[in-house]
mmCIF file of C-alpha atoms in Angstrom:
data_model
loop_
_atom_site.group_PDB
_atom_site.id
_atom_site.type_symbol
_atom_site.label_atom_id
_atom_site.label_comp_id
_atom_site.label_asym_id
_atom_site.label_seq_id
_atom_site.Cartn_x
_atom_site.Cartn_y
_atom_site.Cartn_z
ATOM 1 C CA MET A 1 0.000 0.000 0.000
ATOM 2 C CA ILE A 2 1.482 3.319 -1.102
ATOM 3 C CA CYS A 3 1.347 6.020 1.563
ATOM 4 C CA PRO A 4 -0.416 9.124 0.219
ATOM 5 C CA SER A 5 1.768 11.382 2.362
ATOM 6 C CA CYS A 6 5.232 10.234 1.427
ATOM 7 C CA ASP A 7 4.792 7.632 -1.339
ATOM 8 C CA HIS A 8 6.494 4.998 0.793
ATOM 9 C CA GLU A 9 5.454 1.492 -0.151
ATOM 10 C CA ASN A 10 4.104 -0.326 2.883
ATOM 11 C CA ILE A 11 3.061 -3.921 3.413
ATOM 12 C CA GLU A 12 -0.668 -4.430 2.749
ATOM 13 C CA GLY A 13 -2.762 -4.120 5.884
ATOM 14 C CA THR A 14 -0.315 -1.933 7.788
ATOM 15 C CA ASP A 15 -2.056 0.440 10.203
ATOM 16 C CA GLU A 16 0.326 3.315 9.742
ATOM 17 C CA CYS A 17 3.021 4.261 7.272
ATOM 18 C CA GLU A 18 6.337 2.781 8.314
ATOM 19 C CA ASN A 19 8.096 5.878 7.023
ATOM 20 C CA CYS A 20 6.035 8.889 8.102
ATOM 21 C CA MET A 21 3.601 7.356 10.647
ATOM 22 C CA GLN A 22 0.582 8.678 8.765
ATOM 23 C CA PRO A 23 -2.386 6.390 9.597
ATOM 24 C CA LEU A 24 -3.344 4.168 6.661
ATOM 25 C CA THR A 25 -6.403 2.457 8.099
ATOM 26 C CA ASP A 26 -8.918 4.896 6.629
ATOM 27 C CA LEU A 27 -7.198 4.585 3.304
ATOM 28 C CA GLU A 28 -7.488 0.829 3.441
ATOM 29 C CA HIS A 29 -11.158 1.172 4.249
ATOM 30 C CA ALA A 30 -11.664 3.610 1.375
ATOM 31 C CA ALA A 31 -9.624 1.499 -1.012
ATOM 32 C CA GLY A 32 -12.046 -1.363 -0.418
ATOM 33 C CA SER A 33 -14.977 0.625 -1.780
ATOM 34 C CA SER A 34 -16.152 1.454 -5.295
ATOM 35 C CA PRO A 35 -14.017 1.480 -8.451
ATOM 36 C CA LEU A 36 -14.482 5.249 -8.705
ATOM 37 C CA GLU A 37 -13.172 5.754 -5.186
ATOM 38 C CA ARG A 38 -10.204 3.499 -5.858
ATOM 39 C CA SER A 39 -9.459 5.462 -8.978
ATOM 40 C CA LEU A 40 -9.628 8.755 -7.084
ATOM 41 C CA LEU A 41 -7.056 7.395 -4.658
ATOM 42 C CA GLU A 42 -4.863 5.496 -7.084
ATOM 43 C CA SER A 43 -4.836 7.709 -10.188
ATOM 44 C CA THR A 44 -2.387 10.549 -9.888
ATOM 45 C CA LEU A 45 -2.606 14.128 -11.054
ATOM 46 C CA ALA A 46 -0.349 13.135 -13.956
ATOM 47 C CA SER A 47 -3.301 11.207 -15.397
ATOM 48 C CA LEU A 48 -5.281 14.455 -15.614
ATOM 49 C CA HIS A 49 -2.642 15.707 -18.064
ATOM 50 C CA PRO A 50 -2.056 19.068 -16.395
ATOM 51 C CA ASN A 51 -1.856 21.985 -18.819
ATOM 52 C CA ALA A 52 1.593 23.446 -19.324
ATOM 53 C CA PRO A 53 1.929 26.558 -17.172
ATOM 54 C CA ILE A 54 2.337 29.917 -18.865
ATOM 55 C CA PHE A 55 4.870 32.066 -17.069
ATOM 56 C CA VAL A 56 5.351 35.783 -16.743
ATOM 57 C CA ALA A 57 8.365 37.370 -15.060
ATOM 58 C CA PRO A 58 7.843 39.136 -11.710
ATOM 59 C CA ASP A 59 8.527 42.543 -13.266
ATOM 60 C CA THR A 60 5.835 42.008 -15.917
ATOM 61 C CA THR A 61 3.214 44.747 -15.944
ATOM 62 C CA VAL A 62 -0.445 44.071 -15.322
ATOM 63 C CA ALA A 63 -1.170 45.075 -18.932
ATOM 64 C CA ALA A 64 1.361 42.574 -20.285
ATOM 65 C CA ALA A 65 -0.050 39.797 -18.083
ATOM 66 C CA VAL A 66 -3.550 40.631 -19.356
ATOM 67 C CA GLU A 67 -2.229 40.507 -22.921
ATOM 68 C CA THR A 68 -0.765 37.044 -22.269
ATOM 69 C CA MET A 69 -3.952 35.723 -20.669
ATOM 70 C CA ALA A 70 -6.151 37.050 -23.464
ATOM 71 C CA SER A 71 -3.980 35.995 -26.393
ATOM 72 C CA ARG A 72 -3.204 32.528 -24.978
ATOM 73 C CA ASP A 73 -6.832 32.136 -23.915
ATOM 74 C CA ILE A 74 -6.003 31.122 -20.355
ATOM 75 C CA GLY A 75 -7.520 32.012 -16.994
ATOM 76 C CA CYS A 76 -4.271 32.433 -15.083
ATOM 77 C CA VAL A 77 -0.535 32.928 -15.438
ATOM 78 C CA ILE A 78 2.247 31.804 -13.146
ATOM 79 C CA VAL A 79 4.469 34.615 -11.940
ATOM 80 C CA GLY A 80 8.095 33.477 -11.742
ATOM 81 C CA SER A 81 9.859 30.544 -13.343
ATOM 82 C CA LEU A 82 9.910 26.763 -13.379
ATOM 83 C CA GLU A 83 12.086 26.570 -10.270
ATOM 84 C CA ASP A 84 10.797 29.672 -8.551
ATOM 85 C CA VAL A 85 7.058 30.184 -8.475
ATOM 86 C CA VAL A 86 6.427 33.578 -6.931
ATOM 87 C CA GLY A 87 2.688 33.707 -7.366
ATOM 88 C CA ILE A 88 -0.349 33.078 -9.520
ATOM 89 C CA PHE A 89 -2.391 35.777 -11.230
ATOM 90 C CA SER A 90 -5.895 34.901 -12.349
ATOM 91 C CA GLU A 91 -9.051 36.363 -13.824
ATOM 92 C CA ARG A 92 -10.394 36.409 -10.298
ATOM 93 C CA ASP A 93 -7.502 38.615 -9.153
ATOM 94 C CA LEU A 94 -8.197 40.911 -12.088
ATOM 95 C CA LEU A 95 -11.804 41.288 -11.048
ATOM 96 C CA MET A 96 -11.311 41.549 -7.297
ATOM 97 C CA ARG A 97 -8.119 43.580 -7.112
ATOM 98 C CA LEU A 98 -7.863 45.937 -10.022
ATOM 99 C CA ALA A 99 -10.571 45.880 -12.685
ATOM 100 C CA ASP A 100 -12.227 49.021 -11.335
ATOM 101 C CA ARG A 101 -8.963 51.012 -11.541
ATOM 102 C CA TYR A 102 -7.292 49.253 -14.435
ATOM 103 C CA ALA A 103 -6.184 52.396 -16.279
ATOM 104 C CA GLU A 104 -4.341 53.573 -13.171
ATOM 105 C CA VAL A 105 -2.540 50.335 -12.364
ATOM 106 C CA SER A 106 -2.014 48.620 -15.728
ATOM 107 C CA GLY A 107 1.625 49.780 -15.809
ATOM 108 C CA GLN A 108 2.410 48.409 -12.348
ATOM 109 C CA PRO A 109 4.101 45.046 -11.780
ATOM 110 C CA VAL A 110 1.795 42.051 -11.605
ATOM 111 C CA THR A 111 3.434 40.994 -8.307
ATOM 112 C CA GLU A 112 1.406 43.677 -6.549
ATOM 113 C CA PHE A 113 -1.877 42.041 -7.485
ATOM 114 C CA MET A 114 -1.097 38.327 -7.734
ATOM 115 C CA THR A 115 -1.807 35.690 -5.112
ATOM 116 C CA PRO A 116 1.650 34.983 -3.662
ATOM 117 C CA ASN A 117 2.969 31.489 -2.838
ATOM 118 C CA PRO A 118 0.056 29.468 -4.171
ATOM 119 C CA GLU A 119 -0.680 26.031 -2.766
ATOM 120 C CA THR A 120 0.754 23.301 -4.954
ATOM 121 C CA LEU A 121 0.323 19.551 -5.185
ATOM 122 C CA ASP A 122 2.842 16.955 -6.294
ATOM 123 C CA VAL A 123 2.098 15.329 -9.638
ATOM 124 C CA ALA A 124 2.130 11.938 -7.890
ATOM 125 C CA SER A 125 -0.703 12.937 -5.534
ATOM 126 C CA PRO A 126 -4.009 11.141 -5.927
ATOM 127 C CA ILE A 127 -6.788 12.968 -7.733
ATOM 128 C CA ALA A 128 -8.767 12.824 -4.478
ATOM 129 C CA TYR A 129 -6.426 15.426 -2.955
ATOM 130 C CA ALA A 130 -6.913 17.834 -5.808
ATOM 131 C CA LEU A 131 -10.652 17.346 -5.554
ATOM 132 C CA ASN A 132 -10.464 18.081 -1.849
ATOM 133 C CA ARG A 133 -8.333 21.200 -2.285
ATOM 134 C CA MET A 134 -10.442 22.564 -5.083
ATOM 135 C CA SER A 135 -13.745 22.000 -3.381
ATOM 136 C CA THR A 136 -12.672 23.337 0.013
ATOM 137 C CA GLY A 137 -10.229 26.071 -1.020
ATOM 138 C CA ASP A 138 -11.456 28.989 -3.033
ATOM 139 C CA PHE A 139 -9.472 28.370 -6.191
ATOM 140 C CA ARG A 140 -10.081 26.819 -9.542
ATOM 141 C CA HIS A 141 -6.458 26.387 -10.588
ATOM 142 C CA LEU A 142 -3.911 24.249 -8.779
ATOM 143 C CA PRO A 143 -0.220 24.358 -9.708
ATOM 144 C CA VAL A 144 1.281 20.869 -9.956
ATOM 145 C CA THR A 145 4.932 20.187 -9.127
ATOM 146 C CA SER A 146 7.390 17.360 -9.607
ATOM 147 C CA ALA A 147 10.621 17.255 -7.618
ATOM 148 C CA GLY A 148 9.997 20.855 -6.629
ATOM 149 C CA GLN A 149 9.582 22.076 -10.200
ATOM 150 C CA LEU A 150 6.319 23.342 -11.593
ATOM 151 C CA VAL A 151 5.101 20.954 -14.288
ATOM 152 C CA GLY A 152 1.557 22.071 -14.927
ATOM 153 C CA ILE A 153 -1.729 23.480 -13.758
ATOM 154 C CA ILE A 154 -4.930 21.599 -13.203
ATOM 155 C CA SER A 155 -8.310 23.228 -13.226
ATOM 156 C CA LEU A 156 -11.845 22.328 -12.279
ATOM 157 C CA ARG A 157 -12.304 21.548 -15.948
ATOM 158 C CA ASP A 158 -9.705 18.774 -15.653
ATOM 159 C CA VAL A 159 -11.707 17.274 -12.786
ATOM 160 C CA LEU A 160 -14.733 17.424 -15.050
ATOM 161 C CA GLY A 161 -12.631 15.608 -17.667
ATOM 162 C CA PHE A 162 -11.955 12.862 -15.128
ATOM 163 C CA LEU A 163 -15.708 12.498 -14.526
ATOM 164 C CA SER A 164 -16.280 12.453 -18.271
ATOM 165 C CA GLU A 165 -13.907 9.497 -18.612
ATOM 166 C CA TRP A 166 -15.831 7.636 -15.922
ATOM 167 C CA TYR A 167 -19.294 8.484 -17.182
ATOM 168 C CA PRO A 168 -18.930 9.161 -20.909
ATOM 169 C CA ASP A 169 -22.624 8.515 -21.457
ATOM 170 C CA LEU A 170 -23.571 11.192 -18.900
ATOM 171 C CA ILE A 171 -20.816 13.751 -19.575
ATOM 172 C CA PRO A 172 -19.585 13.146 -23.137
ATOM 173 C CA ALA A 173 -16.202 14.490 -24.159
ATOM 174 C CA PRO A 174 -16.355 17.397 -26.597
ATOM 175 C CA MET B 1 -20.063 5.209 -3.472
ATOM 176 C CA ASP B 2 -20.452 5.737 -7.170
ATOM 177 C CA LEU B 3 -21.386 9.089 -8.666
ATOM 178 C CA ARG B 4 -23.585 7.752 -11.465
ATOM 179 C CA GLU B 5 -26.694 7.841 -9.328
ATOM 180 C CA PRO B 6 -26.323 11.425 -8.023
ATOM 181 C CA LEU B 7 -25.255 12.680 -11.454
ATOM 182 C CA GLN B 8 -28.505 11.336 -12.870
ATOM 183 C CA SER B 9 -30.956 11.900 -10.062
ATOM 184 C CA GLU B 10 -29.859 15.153 -8.438
ATOM 185 C CA THR B 11 -31.217 18.252 -10.115
ATOM 186 C CA VAL B 12 -29.843 21.769 -10.346
ATOM 187 C CA ALA B 13 -32.214 22.673 -7.512
ATOM 188 C CA ASP B 14 -30.795 19.824 -5.379
ATOM 189 C CA VAL B 15 -27.203 20.834 -6.053
ATOM 190 C CA GLY B 16 -28.013 24.463 -5.339
ATOM 191 C CA TYR B 17 -27.191 27.615 -7.226
ATOM 192 C CA ARG B 18 -26.325 31.198 -6.514
ATOM 193 C CA PRO B 19 -29.328 33.533 -6.336
ATOM 194 C CA LEU B 20 -29.609 35.808 -9.349
ATOM 195 C CA VAL B 21 -27.113 38.643 -9.644
ATOM 196 C CA SER B 22 -28.232 40.841 -12.531
ATOM 197 C CA ILE B 23 -27.968 44.239 -14.129
ATOM 198 C CA GLY B 24 -30.196 45.960 -16.646
ATOM 199 C CA THR B 25 -29.430 46.273 -20.344
ATOM 200 C CA ASP B 26 -28.836 49.985 -19.693
ATOM 201 C CA GLY B 27 -25.915 49.114 -17.354
ATOM 202 C CA THR B 28 -22.200 49.576 -17.941
ATOM 203 C CA ALA B 29 -19.097 47.448 -17.457
ATOM 204 C CA ALA B 30 -18.382 49.471 -14.293
ATOM 205 C CA GLU B 31 -21.721 48.453 -12.777
ATOM 206 C CA ALA B 32 -21.124 44.817 -13.681
ATOM 207 C CA VAL B 33 -17.639 44.874 -12.146
ATOM 208 C CA ALA B 34 -18.891 46.542 -8.950
ATOM 209 C CA LEU B 35 -21.639 43.958 -8.589
ATOM 210 C CA MET B 36 -19.371 40.983 -9.322
ATOM 211 C CA LYS B 37 -16.872 42.253 -6.744
ATOM 212 C CA LEU B 38 -19.532 42.854 -4.138
ATOM 213 C CA GLU B 39 -21.117 39.436 -4.647
ATOM 214 C CA LYS B 40 -17.772 37.729 -5.286
ATOM 215 C CA CYS B 41 -19.234 36.031 -8.323
ATOM 216 C CA GLY B 42 -17.788 35.298 -11.725
ATOM 217 C CA CYS B 43 -20.707 36.525 -13.802
ATOM 218 C CA VAL B 44 -23.802 38.695 -13.966
ATOM 219 C CA VAL B 45 -26.975 38.075 -15.915
ATOM 220 C CA VAL B 46 -28.129 40.980 -18.077
ATOM 221 C CA MET B 47 -31.901 41.518 -17.885
ATOM 222 C CA SER B 48 -34.617 43.693 -19.281
ATOM 223 C CA GLU B 49 -38.366 43.511 -18.735
ATOM 224 C CA GLY B 50 -37.962 40.408 -16.610
ATOM 225 C CA ARG B 51 -36.190 38.451 -19.332
ATOM 226 C CA MET B 52 -32.611 37.381 -19.699
ATOM 227 C CA ARG B 53 -30.817 39.182 -22.528
ATOM 228 C CA GLY B 54 -27.270 37.987 -21.953
ATOM 229 C CA ILE B 55 -24.480 37.080 -19.567
ATOM 230 C CA PHE B 56 -21.239 38.881 -18.722
ATOM 231 C CA THR B 57 -18.398 36.913 -17.120
ATOM 232 C CA GLU B 58 -14.869 37.400 -15.761
ATOM 233 C CA ARG B 59 -13.678 36.042 -19.071
ATOM 234 C CA ASP B 60 -15.573 38.763 -20.946
ATOM 235 C CA LEU B 61 -14.079 41.346 -18.606
ATOM 236 C CA LEU B 62 -10.591 40.160 -19.565
ATOM 237 C CA LYS B 63 -11.138 39.603 -23.272
ATOM 238 C CA ARG B 64 -13.670 42.268 -24.200
ATOM 239 C CA VAL B 65 -12.909 45.121 -21.816
ATOM 240 C CA LEU B 66 -9.445 45.150 -20.256
ATOM 241 C CA HIS B 67 -7.493 43.547 -23.091
ATOM 242 C CA PRO B 68 -8.830 45.781 -25.875
ATOM 243 C CA GLY B 69 -8.488 48.752 -23.514
ATOM 244 C CA LEU B 70 -12.151 49.768 -23.396
ATOM 245 C CA GLY B 71 -13.326 52.069 -20.633
ATOM 246 C CA LEU B 72 -15.546 50.792 -17.851
ATOM 247 C CA ASP B 73 -18.221 53.209 -19.053
ATOM 248 C CA THR B 74 -18.794 50.898 -22.056
ATOM 249 C CA PRO B 75 -22.461 49.754 -22.222
ATOM 250 C CA ILE B 76 -22.874 46.156 -21.095
ATOM 251 C CA VAL B 77 -25.029 45.215 -24.101
ATOM 252 C CA GLY B 78 -21.992 45.460 -26.366
ATOM 253 C CA LEU B 79 -19.891 43.297 -24.044
ATOM 254 C CA MET B 80 -22.230 40.509 -22.967
ATOM 255 C CA SER B 81 -22.783 37.187 -24.720
ATOM 256 C CA ASP B 82 -26.350 37.077 -25.933
ATOM 257 C CA ASP B 83 -26.328 33.491 -27.159
ATOM 258 C CA VAL B 84 -26.560 32.015 -23.679
ATOM 259 C CA THR B 85 -26.262 28.357 -22.735
ATOM 260 C CA VAL B 86 -28.573 27.800 -19.767
ATOM 261 C CA ALA B 87 -29.347 25.294 -17.035
ATOM 262 C CA ARG B 88 -32.880 24.431 -15.994
ATOM 263 C CA VAL B 89 -33.719 24.227 -12.343
ATOM 264 C CA ASP B 90 -35.280 20.771 -12.649
ATOM 265 C CA GLU B 91 -32.786 19.037 -14.927
ATOM 266 C CA PRO B 92 -30.230 16.471 -13.742
ATOM 267 C CA ILE B 93 -26.815 17.848 -12.893
ATOM 268 C CA HIS B 94 -24.992 15.666 -15.419
ATOM 269 C CA GLU B 95 -26.772 17.483 -18.256
ATOM 270 C CA VAL B 96 -25.461 20.765 -16.937
ATOM 271 C CA LEU B 97 -21.927 19.447 -16.486
ATOM 272 C CA ALA B 98 -22.006 18.035 -20.014
ATOM 273 C CA ARG B 99 -22.964 21.447 -21.390
ATOM 274 C CA MET B 100 -20.248 23.132 -19.354
ATOM 275 C CA TYR B 101 -17.667 20.612 -20.562
ATOM 276 C CA ILE B 102 -18.567 20.858 -24.226
ATOM 277 C CA GLY B 103 -19.012 24.623 -24.208
ATOM 278 C CA ARG B 104 -15.933 25.254 -22.015
ATOM 279 C CA LEU B 105 -18.193 27.270 -19.706
ATOM 280 C CA ARG B 106 -17.752 27.905 -15.997
ATOM 281 C CA HIS B 107 -21.126 29.454 -15.254
ATOM 282 C CA LEU B 108 -24.625 28.911 -16.584
ATOM 283 C CA PRO B 109 -27.711 30.988 -15.790
ATOM 284 C CA VAL B 110 -30.398 28.887 -14.129
ATOM 285 C CA LEU B 111 -33.913 29.242 -15.500
ATOM 286 C CA ASP B 112 -37.162 28.254 -13.823
ATOM 287 C CA GLY B 113 -39.469 28.173 -16.827
ATOM 288 C CA ASP B 114 -38.560 31.405 -18.611
ATOM 289 C CA GLU B 115 -37.501 33.176 -15.464
ATOM 290 C CA PRO B 116 -33.798 33.494 -14.568
ATOM 291 C CA VAL B 117 -33.421 32.569 -10.898
ATOM 292 C CA GLY B 118 -29.656 32.335 -10.495
ATOM 293 C CA THR B 119 -26.397 30.930 -11.812
ATOM 294 C CA ILE B 120 -24.629 27.630 -11.299
ATOM 295 C CA SER B 121 -20.871 27.188 -11.524
ATOM 296 C CA ILE B 122 -18.695 24.202 -12.291
ATOM 297 C CA LYS B 123 -17.191 24.721 -8.842
ATOM 298 C CA ARG B 124 -20.529 24.398 -7.111
ATOM 299 C CA ALA B 125 -21.338 21.200 -9.015
ATOM 300 C CA ILE B 126 -17.940 19.605 -8.368
ATOM 301 C CA HIS B 127 -18.152 20.555 -4.701
ATOM 302 C CA PHE B 128 -21.548 18.920 -4.481
ATOM 303 C CA LEU B 129 -20.260 15.709 -6.058
ATOM 304 C CA ALA B 130 -17.203 15.679 -3.796
ATOM 305 C CA ASP B 131 -19.575 15.911 -0.836
ATOM 306 C CA GLN B 132 -21.223 12.684 -1.963
ATOM 307 C CA LEU B 133 -17.961 10.793 -1.513
ATOM 308 C CA PRO B 134 -16.942 9.379 1.854
ATOM 309 C CA GLN B 135 -14.878 11.847 3.830
ATOM 310 C CA ALA B 136 -12.221 9.168 4.270
ATOM 311 C CA ILE B 137 -11.319 9.630 0.629
ATOM 312 C CA LEU B 138 -11.094 13.368 0.550
ATOM 313 C CA ASN B 139 -9.657 14.087 3.947
ATOM 314 C CA LEU B 140 -6.681 11.809 3.910
ATOM 315 C CA PRO B 141 -4.149 12.925 4.802
ATOM 316 C CA PRO B 142 -4.949 16.341 6.251
ATOM 317 C CA ASP B 143 -1.944 17.845 4.555
ATOM 318 C CA PRO B 144 0.483 15.680 2.605
ATOM 319 C CA GLU B 145 2.887 18.619 2.321
ATOM 320 C CA THR B 146 3.585 18.605 6.021
ATOM 321 C CA PHE B 147 5.136 15.147 5.857
ATOM 322 C CA PRO B 148 8.679 14.530 4.688
ATOM 323 C CA ALA B 149 8.901 13.411 1.085
ATOM 324 C CA THR B 150 11.853 11.151 1.794
ATOM 325 C CA ARG B 151 12.661 8.762 4.573
ATOM 326 C CA GLU B 152 14.049 10.775 7.426
ATOM 327 C CA GLY B 153 17.802 10.697 7.562
ATOM 328 C CA GLY B 154 17.824 9.023 4.142
#
């Protein structure tokens, strides 16, 4: 049984992870339930095929970030680089933080309006974690990392894609 | 727990939706932005004479106002989408999710008969479905990040 916290492979039936002491009993219980639930726990974020992140540098202006989001047709940009994610700037930030004074602030750096240090999930995390984060946290994009490097972004739409694969008759793919 | 049953049997009304946030066809982008900020919602429905005439979303704000550099005094009728994909209050949630998936839409106005009564978001629907799953699945572990990624001392 693979520990969801640290990926350590434990002997089946172990009560807690031998490596990080995280209890595994609930996981075992959950893993014994429906195929969908097993898939949520066993399929990783990699299987959602996270979209490649689009980066802007920290000194990018708000106007240039808006240009990138509009021309690439994306809802958010990552501020920083592959190794150094400084923040995330989304349509929601545009609306809540600057839309009503856009002319005034469009020349200012995007770092002043972004959400700094966004929560990330490792690409090897189960889909269940992303589902949990997205439905409890107030965000629709989740940066995905591998070995500390940003490898992609998953959105609520990707979760919908997962449901579509499970129930293609109910939610057909486009 | 499987989600087939709730996807088919739960309606938009069961899942819940945000009460209507609307502006008149004589409104401006500034009014829409103020309302969306106040209500913390991603879209407003544009109404006149009790009927829905269009929808204006965060996406429209980005692509039709800020990006082209239009002023916030621009009339909303020139900025909204008037070919609106809708959800009906009594239809099963999977129908709504299917429309959102195909149309790449995050919000749909909810109609009760001809009357707009609110909006439903992909987030609301996904949250509802997540709530159907046993908590054991979603809450484990509380925070994977707080645990070491490698064997300690290794």
